[in-house]
Tab-separated table of N, CA and C in Angstrom:
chain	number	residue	atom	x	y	z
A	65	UNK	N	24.379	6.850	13.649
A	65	UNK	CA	24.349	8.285	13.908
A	65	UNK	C	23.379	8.934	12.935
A	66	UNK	N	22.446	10.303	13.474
A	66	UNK	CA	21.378	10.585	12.423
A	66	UNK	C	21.951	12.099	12.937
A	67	UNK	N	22.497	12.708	11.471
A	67	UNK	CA	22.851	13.917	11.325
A	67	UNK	C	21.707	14.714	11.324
A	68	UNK	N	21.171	16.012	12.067
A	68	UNK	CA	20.029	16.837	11.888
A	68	UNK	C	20.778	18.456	12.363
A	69	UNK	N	19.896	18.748	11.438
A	69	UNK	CA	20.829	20.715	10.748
A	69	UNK	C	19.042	21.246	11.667
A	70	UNK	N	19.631	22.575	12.031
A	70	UNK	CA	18.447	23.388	12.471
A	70	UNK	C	18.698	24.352	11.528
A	71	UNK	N	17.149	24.911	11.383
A	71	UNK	CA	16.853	25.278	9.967
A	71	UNK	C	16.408	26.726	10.552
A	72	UNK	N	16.219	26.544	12.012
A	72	UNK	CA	15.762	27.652	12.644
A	72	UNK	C	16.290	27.695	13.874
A	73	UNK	N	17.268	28.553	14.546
A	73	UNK	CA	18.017	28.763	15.739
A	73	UNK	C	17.041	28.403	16.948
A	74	UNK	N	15.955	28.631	16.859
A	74	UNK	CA	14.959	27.842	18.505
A	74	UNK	C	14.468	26.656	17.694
A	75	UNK	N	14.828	26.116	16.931
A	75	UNK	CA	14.382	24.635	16.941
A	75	UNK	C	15.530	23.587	17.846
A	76	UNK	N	14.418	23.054	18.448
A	76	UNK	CA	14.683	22.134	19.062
A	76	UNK	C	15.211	20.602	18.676
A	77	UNK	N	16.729	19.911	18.966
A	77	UNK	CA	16.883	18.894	18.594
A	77	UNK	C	16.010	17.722	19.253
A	78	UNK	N	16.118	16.313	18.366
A	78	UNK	CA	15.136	15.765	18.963
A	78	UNK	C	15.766	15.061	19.980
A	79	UNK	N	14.899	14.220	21.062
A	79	UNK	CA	15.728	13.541	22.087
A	79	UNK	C	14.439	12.039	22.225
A	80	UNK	N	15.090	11.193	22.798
A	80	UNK	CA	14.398	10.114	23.098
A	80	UNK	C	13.809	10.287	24.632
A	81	UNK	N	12.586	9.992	25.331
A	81	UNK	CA	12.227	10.779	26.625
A	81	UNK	C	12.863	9.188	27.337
A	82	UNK	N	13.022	8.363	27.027
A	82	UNK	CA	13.592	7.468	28.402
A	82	UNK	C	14.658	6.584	27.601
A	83	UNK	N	15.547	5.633	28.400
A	83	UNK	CA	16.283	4.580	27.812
A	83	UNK	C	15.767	3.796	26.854
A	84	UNK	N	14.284	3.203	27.103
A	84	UNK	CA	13.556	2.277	26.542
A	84	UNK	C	12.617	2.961	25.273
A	85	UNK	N	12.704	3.907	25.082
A	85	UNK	CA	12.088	4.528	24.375
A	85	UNK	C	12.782	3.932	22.726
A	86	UNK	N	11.803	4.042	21.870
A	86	UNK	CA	12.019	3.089	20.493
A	86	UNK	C	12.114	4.627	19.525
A	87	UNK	N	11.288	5.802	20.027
A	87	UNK	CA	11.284	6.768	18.835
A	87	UNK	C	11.649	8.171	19.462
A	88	UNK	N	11.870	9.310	19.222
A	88	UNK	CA	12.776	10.279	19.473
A	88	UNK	C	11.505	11.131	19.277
A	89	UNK	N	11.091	12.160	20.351
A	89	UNK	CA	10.465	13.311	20.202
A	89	UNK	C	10.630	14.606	19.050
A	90	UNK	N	9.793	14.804	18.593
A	90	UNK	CA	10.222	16.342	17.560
A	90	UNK	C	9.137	17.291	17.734
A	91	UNK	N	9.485	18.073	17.693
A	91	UNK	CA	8.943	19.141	18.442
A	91	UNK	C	8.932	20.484	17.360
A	92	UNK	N	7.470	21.570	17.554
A	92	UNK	CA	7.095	22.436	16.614
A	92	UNK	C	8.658	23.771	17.154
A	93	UNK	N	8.362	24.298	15.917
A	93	UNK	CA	9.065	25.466	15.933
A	93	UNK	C	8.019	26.750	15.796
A	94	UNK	N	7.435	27.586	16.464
A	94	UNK	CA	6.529	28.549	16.084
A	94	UNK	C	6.971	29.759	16.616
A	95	UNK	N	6.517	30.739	15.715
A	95	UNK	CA	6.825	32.523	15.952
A	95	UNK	C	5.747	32.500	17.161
A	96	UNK	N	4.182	31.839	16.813
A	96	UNK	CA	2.894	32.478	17.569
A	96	UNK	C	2.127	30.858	17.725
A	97	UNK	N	1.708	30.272	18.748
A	97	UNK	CA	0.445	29.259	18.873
A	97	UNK	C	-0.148	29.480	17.414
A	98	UNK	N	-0.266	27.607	16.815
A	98	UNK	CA	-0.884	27.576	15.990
A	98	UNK	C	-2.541	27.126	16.573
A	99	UNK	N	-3.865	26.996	16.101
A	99	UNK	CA	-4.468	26.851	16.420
A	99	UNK	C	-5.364	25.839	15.462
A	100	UNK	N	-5.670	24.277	15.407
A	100	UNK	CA	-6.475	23.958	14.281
A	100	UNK	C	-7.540	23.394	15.018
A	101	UNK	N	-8.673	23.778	14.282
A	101	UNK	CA	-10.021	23.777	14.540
A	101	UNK	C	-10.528	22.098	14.199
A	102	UNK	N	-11.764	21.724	14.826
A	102	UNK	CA	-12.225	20.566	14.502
A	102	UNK	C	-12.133	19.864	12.749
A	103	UNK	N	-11.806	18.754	12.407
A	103	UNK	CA	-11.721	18.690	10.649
A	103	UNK	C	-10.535	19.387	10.187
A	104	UNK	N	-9.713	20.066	10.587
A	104	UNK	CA	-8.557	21.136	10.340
A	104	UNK	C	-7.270	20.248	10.133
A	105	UNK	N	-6.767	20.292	8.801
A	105	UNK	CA	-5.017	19.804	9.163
A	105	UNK	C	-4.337	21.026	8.861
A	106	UNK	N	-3.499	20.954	9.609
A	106	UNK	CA	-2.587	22.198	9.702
A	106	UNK	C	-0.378	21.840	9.270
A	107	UNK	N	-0.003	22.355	8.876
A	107	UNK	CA	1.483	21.958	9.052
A	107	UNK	C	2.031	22.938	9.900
A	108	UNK	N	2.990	22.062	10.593
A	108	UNK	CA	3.195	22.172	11.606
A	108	UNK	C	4.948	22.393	11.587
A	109	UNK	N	5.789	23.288	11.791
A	109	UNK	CA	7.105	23.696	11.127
A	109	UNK	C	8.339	22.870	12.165
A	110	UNK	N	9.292	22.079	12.391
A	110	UNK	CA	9.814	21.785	12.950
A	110	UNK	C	11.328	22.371	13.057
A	111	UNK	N	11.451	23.251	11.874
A	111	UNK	CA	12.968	23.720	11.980
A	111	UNK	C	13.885	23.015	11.937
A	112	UNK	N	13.763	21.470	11.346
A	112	UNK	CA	14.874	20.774	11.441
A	112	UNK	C	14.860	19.810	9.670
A	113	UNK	N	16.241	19.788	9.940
A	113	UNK	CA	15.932	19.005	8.433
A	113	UNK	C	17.432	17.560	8.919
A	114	UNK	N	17.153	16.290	8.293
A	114	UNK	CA	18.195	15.319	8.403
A	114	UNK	C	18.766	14.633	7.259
A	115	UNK	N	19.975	14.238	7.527
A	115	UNK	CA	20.424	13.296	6.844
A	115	UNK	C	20.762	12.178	6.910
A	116	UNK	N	19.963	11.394	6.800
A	116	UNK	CA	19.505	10.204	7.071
A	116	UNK	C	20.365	9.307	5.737
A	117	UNK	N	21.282	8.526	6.298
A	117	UNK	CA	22.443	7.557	5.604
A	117	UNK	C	21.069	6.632	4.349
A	118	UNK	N	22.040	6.459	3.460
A	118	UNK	CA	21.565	5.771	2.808
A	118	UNK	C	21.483	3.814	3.417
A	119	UNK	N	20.143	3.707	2.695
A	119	UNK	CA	19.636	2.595	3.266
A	119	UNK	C	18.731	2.590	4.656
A	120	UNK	N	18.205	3.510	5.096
A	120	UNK	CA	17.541	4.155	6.362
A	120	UNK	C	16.779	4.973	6.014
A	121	UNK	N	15.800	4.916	6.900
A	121	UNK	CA	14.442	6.303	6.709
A	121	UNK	C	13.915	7.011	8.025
A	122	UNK	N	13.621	8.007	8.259
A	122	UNK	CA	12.945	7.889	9.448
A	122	UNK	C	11.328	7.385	9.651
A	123	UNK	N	10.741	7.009	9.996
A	123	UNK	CA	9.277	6.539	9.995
A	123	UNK	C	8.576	7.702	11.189
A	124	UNK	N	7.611	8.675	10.578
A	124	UNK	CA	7.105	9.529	11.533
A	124	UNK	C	5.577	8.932	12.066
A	125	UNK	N	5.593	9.391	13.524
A	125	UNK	CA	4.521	8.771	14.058
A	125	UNK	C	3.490	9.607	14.584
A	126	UNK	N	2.525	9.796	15.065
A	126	UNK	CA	1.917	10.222	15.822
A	126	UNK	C	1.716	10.317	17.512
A	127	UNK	N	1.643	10.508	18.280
A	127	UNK	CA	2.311	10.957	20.003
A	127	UNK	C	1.190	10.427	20.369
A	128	UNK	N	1.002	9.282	20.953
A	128	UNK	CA	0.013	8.215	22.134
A	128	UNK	C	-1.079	9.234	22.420
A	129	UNK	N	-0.405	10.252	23.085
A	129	UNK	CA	-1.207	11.224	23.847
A	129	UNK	C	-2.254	12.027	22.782
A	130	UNK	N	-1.829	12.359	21.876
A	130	UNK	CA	-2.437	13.203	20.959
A	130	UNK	C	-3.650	12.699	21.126
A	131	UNK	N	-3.742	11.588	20.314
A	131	UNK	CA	-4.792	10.960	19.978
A	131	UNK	C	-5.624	10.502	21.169
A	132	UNK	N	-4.957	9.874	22.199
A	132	UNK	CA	-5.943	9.509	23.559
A	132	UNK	C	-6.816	10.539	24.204
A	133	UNK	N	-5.739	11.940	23.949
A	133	UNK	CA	-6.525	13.168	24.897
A	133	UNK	C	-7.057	14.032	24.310
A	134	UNK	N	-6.543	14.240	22.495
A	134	UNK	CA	-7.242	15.279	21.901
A	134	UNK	C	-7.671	14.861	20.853
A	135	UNK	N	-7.373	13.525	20.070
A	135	UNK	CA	-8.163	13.442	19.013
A	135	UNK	C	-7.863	13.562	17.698
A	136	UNK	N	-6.125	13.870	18.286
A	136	UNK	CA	-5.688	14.440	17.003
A	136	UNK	C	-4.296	14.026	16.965
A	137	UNK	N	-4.089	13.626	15.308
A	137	UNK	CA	-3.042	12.578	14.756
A	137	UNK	C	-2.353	13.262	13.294
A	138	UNK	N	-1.416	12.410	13.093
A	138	UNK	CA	-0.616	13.089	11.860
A	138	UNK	C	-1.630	13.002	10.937
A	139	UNK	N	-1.892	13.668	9.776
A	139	UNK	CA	-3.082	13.847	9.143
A	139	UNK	C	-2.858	12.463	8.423
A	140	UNK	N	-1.652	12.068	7.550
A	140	UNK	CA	-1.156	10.950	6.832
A	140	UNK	C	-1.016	10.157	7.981
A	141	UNK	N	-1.002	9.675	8.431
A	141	UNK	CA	-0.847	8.842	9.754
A	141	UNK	C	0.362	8.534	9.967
A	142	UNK	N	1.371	7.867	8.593
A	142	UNK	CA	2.524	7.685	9.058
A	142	UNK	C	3.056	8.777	8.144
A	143	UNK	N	4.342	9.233	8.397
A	143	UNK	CA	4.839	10.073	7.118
A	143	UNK	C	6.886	9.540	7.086
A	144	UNK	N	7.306	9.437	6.157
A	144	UNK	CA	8.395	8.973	6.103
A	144	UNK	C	9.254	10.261	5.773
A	145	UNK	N	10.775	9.836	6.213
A	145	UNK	CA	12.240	10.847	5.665
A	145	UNK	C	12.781	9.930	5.217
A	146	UNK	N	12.831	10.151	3.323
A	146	UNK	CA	13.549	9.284	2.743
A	146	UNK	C	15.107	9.870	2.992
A	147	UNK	N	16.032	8.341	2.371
A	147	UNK	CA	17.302	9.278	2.882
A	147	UNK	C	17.669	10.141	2.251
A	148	UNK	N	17.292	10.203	0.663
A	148	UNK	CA	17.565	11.729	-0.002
A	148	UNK	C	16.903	13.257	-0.271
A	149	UNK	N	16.076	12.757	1.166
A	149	UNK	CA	15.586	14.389	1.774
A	149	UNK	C	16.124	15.492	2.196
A	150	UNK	N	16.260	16.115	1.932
A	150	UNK	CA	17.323	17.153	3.029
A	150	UNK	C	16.375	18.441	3.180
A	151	UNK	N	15.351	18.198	2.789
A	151	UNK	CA	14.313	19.571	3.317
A	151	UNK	C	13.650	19.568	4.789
A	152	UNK	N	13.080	20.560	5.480
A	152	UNK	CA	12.395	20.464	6.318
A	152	UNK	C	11.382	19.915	6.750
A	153	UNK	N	11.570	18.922	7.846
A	153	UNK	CA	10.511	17.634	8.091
A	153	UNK	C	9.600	18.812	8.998
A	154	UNK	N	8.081	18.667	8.521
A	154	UNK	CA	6.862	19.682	8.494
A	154	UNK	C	5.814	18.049	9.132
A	155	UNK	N	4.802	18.437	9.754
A	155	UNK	CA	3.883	17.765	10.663
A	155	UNK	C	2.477	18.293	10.081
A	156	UNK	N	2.113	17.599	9.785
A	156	UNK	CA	0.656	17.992	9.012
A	156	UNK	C	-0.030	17.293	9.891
A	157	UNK	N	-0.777	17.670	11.120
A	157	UNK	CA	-1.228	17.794	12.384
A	157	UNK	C	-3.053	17.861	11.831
A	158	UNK	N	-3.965	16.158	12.002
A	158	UNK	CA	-5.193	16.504	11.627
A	158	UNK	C	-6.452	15.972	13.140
A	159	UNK	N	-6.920	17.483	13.139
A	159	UNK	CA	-7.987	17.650	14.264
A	159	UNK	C	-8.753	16.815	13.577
A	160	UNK	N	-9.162	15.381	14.653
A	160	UNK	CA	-10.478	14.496	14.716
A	160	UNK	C	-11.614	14.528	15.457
A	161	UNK	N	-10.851	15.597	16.835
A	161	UNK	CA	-11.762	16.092	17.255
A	161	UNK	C	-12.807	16.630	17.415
A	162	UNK	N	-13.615	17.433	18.429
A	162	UNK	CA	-14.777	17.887	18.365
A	162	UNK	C	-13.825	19.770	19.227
A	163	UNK	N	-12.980	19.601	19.565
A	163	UNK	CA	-12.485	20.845	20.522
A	163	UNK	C	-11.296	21.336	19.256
A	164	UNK	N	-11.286	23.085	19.533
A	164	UNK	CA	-9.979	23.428	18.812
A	164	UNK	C	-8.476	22.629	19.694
A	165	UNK	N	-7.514	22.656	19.117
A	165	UNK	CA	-6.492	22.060	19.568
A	165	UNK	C	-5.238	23.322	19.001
A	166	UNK	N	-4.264	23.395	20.757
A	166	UNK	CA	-3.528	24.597	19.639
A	166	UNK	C	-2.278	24.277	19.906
A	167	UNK	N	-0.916	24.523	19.146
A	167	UNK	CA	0.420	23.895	19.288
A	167	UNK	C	1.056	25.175	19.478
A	168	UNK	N	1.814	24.998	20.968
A	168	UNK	CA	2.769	26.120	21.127
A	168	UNK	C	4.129	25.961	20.430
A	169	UNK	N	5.007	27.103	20.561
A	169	UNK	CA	6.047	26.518	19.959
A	169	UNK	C	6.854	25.245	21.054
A	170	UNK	N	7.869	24.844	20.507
A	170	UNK	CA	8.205	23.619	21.849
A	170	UNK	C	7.431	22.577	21.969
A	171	UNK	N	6.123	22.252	21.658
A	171	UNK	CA	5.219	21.231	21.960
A	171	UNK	C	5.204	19.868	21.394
A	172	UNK	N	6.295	19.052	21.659
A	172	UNK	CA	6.055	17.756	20.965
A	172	UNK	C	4.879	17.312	19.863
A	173	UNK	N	5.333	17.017	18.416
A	173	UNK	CA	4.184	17.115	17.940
A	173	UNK	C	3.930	15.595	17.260
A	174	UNK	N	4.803	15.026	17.008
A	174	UNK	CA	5.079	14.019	16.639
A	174	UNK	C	6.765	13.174	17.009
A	175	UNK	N	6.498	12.047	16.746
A	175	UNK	CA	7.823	10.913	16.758
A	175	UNK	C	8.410	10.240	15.766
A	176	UNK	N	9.732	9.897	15.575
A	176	UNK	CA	10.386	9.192	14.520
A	176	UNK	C	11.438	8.401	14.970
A	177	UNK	N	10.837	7.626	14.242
A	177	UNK	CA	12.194	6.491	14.213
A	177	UNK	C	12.993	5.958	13.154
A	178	UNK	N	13.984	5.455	13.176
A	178	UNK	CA	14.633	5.558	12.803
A	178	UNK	C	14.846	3.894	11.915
A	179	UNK	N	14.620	3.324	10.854
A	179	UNK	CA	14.325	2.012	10.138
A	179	UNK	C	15.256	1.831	9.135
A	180	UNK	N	15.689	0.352	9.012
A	180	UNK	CA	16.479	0.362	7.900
A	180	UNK	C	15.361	-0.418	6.777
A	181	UNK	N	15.824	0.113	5.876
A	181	UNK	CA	14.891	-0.122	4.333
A	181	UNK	C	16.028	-1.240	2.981
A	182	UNK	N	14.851	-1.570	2.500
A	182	UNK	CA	15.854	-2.095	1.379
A	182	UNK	C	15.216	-2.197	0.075
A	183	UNK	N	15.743	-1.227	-1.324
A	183	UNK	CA	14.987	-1.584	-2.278
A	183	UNK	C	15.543	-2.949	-2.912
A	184	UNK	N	14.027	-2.976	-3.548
A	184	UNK	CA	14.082	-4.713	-4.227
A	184	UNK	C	13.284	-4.527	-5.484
A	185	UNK	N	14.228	-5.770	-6.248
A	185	UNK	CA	13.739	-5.345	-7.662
A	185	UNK	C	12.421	-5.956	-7.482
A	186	UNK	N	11.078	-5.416	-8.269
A	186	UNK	CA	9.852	-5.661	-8.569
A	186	UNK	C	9.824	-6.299	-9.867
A	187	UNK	N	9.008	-7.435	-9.861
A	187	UNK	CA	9.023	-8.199	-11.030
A	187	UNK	C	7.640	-8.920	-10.938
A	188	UNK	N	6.918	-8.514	-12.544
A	188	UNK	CA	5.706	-9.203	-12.365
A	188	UNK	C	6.031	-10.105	-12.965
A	189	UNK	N	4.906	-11.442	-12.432
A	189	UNK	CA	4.607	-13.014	-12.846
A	189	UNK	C	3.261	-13.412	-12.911
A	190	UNK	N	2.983	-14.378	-13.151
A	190	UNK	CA	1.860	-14.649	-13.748
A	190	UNK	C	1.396	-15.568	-12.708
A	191	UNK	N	2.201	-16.402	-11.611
A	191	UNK	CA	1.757	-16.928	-10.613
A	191	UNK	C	2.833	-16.343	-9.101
A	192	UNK	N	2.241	-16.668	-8.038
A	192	UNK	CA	2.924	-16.499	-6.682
A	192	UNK	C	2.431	-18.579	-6.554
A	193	UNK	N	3.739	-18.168	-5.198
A	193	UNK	CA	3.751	-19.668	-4.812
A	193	UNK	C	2.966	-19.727	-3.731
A	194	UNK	N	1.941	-20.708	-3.100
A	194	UNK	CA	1.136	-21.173	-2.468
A	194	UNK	C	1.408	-20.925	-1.243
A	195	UNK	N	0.522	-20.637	-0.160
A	195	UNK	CA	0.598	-20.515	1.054
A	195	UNK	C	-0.332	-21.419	2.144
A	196	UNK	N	-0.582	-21.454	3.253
A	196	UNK	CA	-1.631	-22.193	3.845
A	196	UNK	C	-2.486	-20.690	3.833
A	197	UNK	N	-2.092	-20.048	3.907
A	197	UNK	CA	-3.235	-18.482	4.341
A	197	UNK	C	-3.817	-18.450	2.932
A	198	UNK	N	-3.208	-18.680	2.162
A	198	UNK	CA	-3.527	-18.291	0.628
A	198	UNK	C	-4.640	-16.497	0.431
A	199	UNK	N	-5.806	-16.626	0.273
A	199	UNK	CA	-5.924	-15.305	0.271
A	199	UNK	C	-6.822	-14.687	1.098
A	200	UNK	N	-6.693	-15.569	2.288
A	200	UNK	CA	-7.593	-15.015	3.763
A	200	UNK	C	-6.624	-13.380	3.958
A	201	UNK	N	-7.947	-12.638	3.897
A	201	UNK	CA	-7.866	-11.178	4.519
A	201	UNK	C	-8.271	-11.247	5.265
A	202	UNK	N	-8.869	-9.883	5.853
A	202	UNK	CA	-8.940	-8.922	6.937
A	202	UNK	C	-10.102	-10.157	7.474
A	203	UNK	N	-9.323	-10.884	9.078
A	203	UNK	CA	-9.739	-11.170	10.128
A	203	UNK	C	-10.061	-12.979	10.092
A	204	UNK	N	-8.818	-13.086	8.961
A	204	UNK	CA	-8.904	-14.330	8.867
A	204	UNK	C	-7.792	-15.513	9.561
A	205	UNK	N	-7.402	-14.777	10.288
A	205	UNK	CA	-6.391	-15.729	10.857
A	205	UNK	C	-7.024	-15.449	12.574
């Protein structure tokens, strides 16, 4: 269960758009159309804030569509809700485009899901143990 408080009476709770769906729609809260211009990140107000159980985060995404039709993606690309957030999850919305792009209120702006996390103690050493990949990067497998 993911507890979420509206922070603003027309904010919208989030919903998942089908059965198969993996991440839950969230959607802007606005007085007036925001409008961000080409190069522009803007935040973007959602009116909602959660409480997200310990050991869980939400993982925020960017909307397929954004990016296919306008060009435009979460400015951070991913953005997380740790579980001891309880402030208002905000969308920092960045035009890659070449066209203004404008968000009504209601307008799906991004997605989250919902992940379980686990901290682990960090400990430096002086060696790691051997792999066959050993230290093939980017485009080596």
């Amino acid at each position: 269960m993911l507890k979420v408080k509206r922070l603003n009476e027309k904010a919208i709770l989030p919903k998942y758009a089908s059965l198969g769906a993996a991440c839950f729609d969230i959607s802007a809260v606005l007085r007036k159309p925001m409008i961000i211009r080409p190069g522009e990140s803007v935040k973007i107000p959602t009116g909602l804030s959660f409480e997200v159980r310990e050991g869980f985060a939400i993982m925020l995404y960017s909307r397929s569509g954004h990016g296919a039709k306008n060009n435009v993606r979460l400015s951070n690309c991913v953005g997380i809700v740790d579980s001891d957030y309880r402030g208002e999850v905000m969308g920092l919305i960045k035009n890659d485009g070449s066209k203004v792009f404008a968000v009504e209120n209601g307008d799906r702006i991004m997605q989250g899901m919902v992940i379980s996390t686990q901290q682990v103690i960090i400990e430096e050493v002086d060696e790691l143990s051997e792999t066959e990949r050993a230290k093939g990067g980017f485009g080596s497998t």
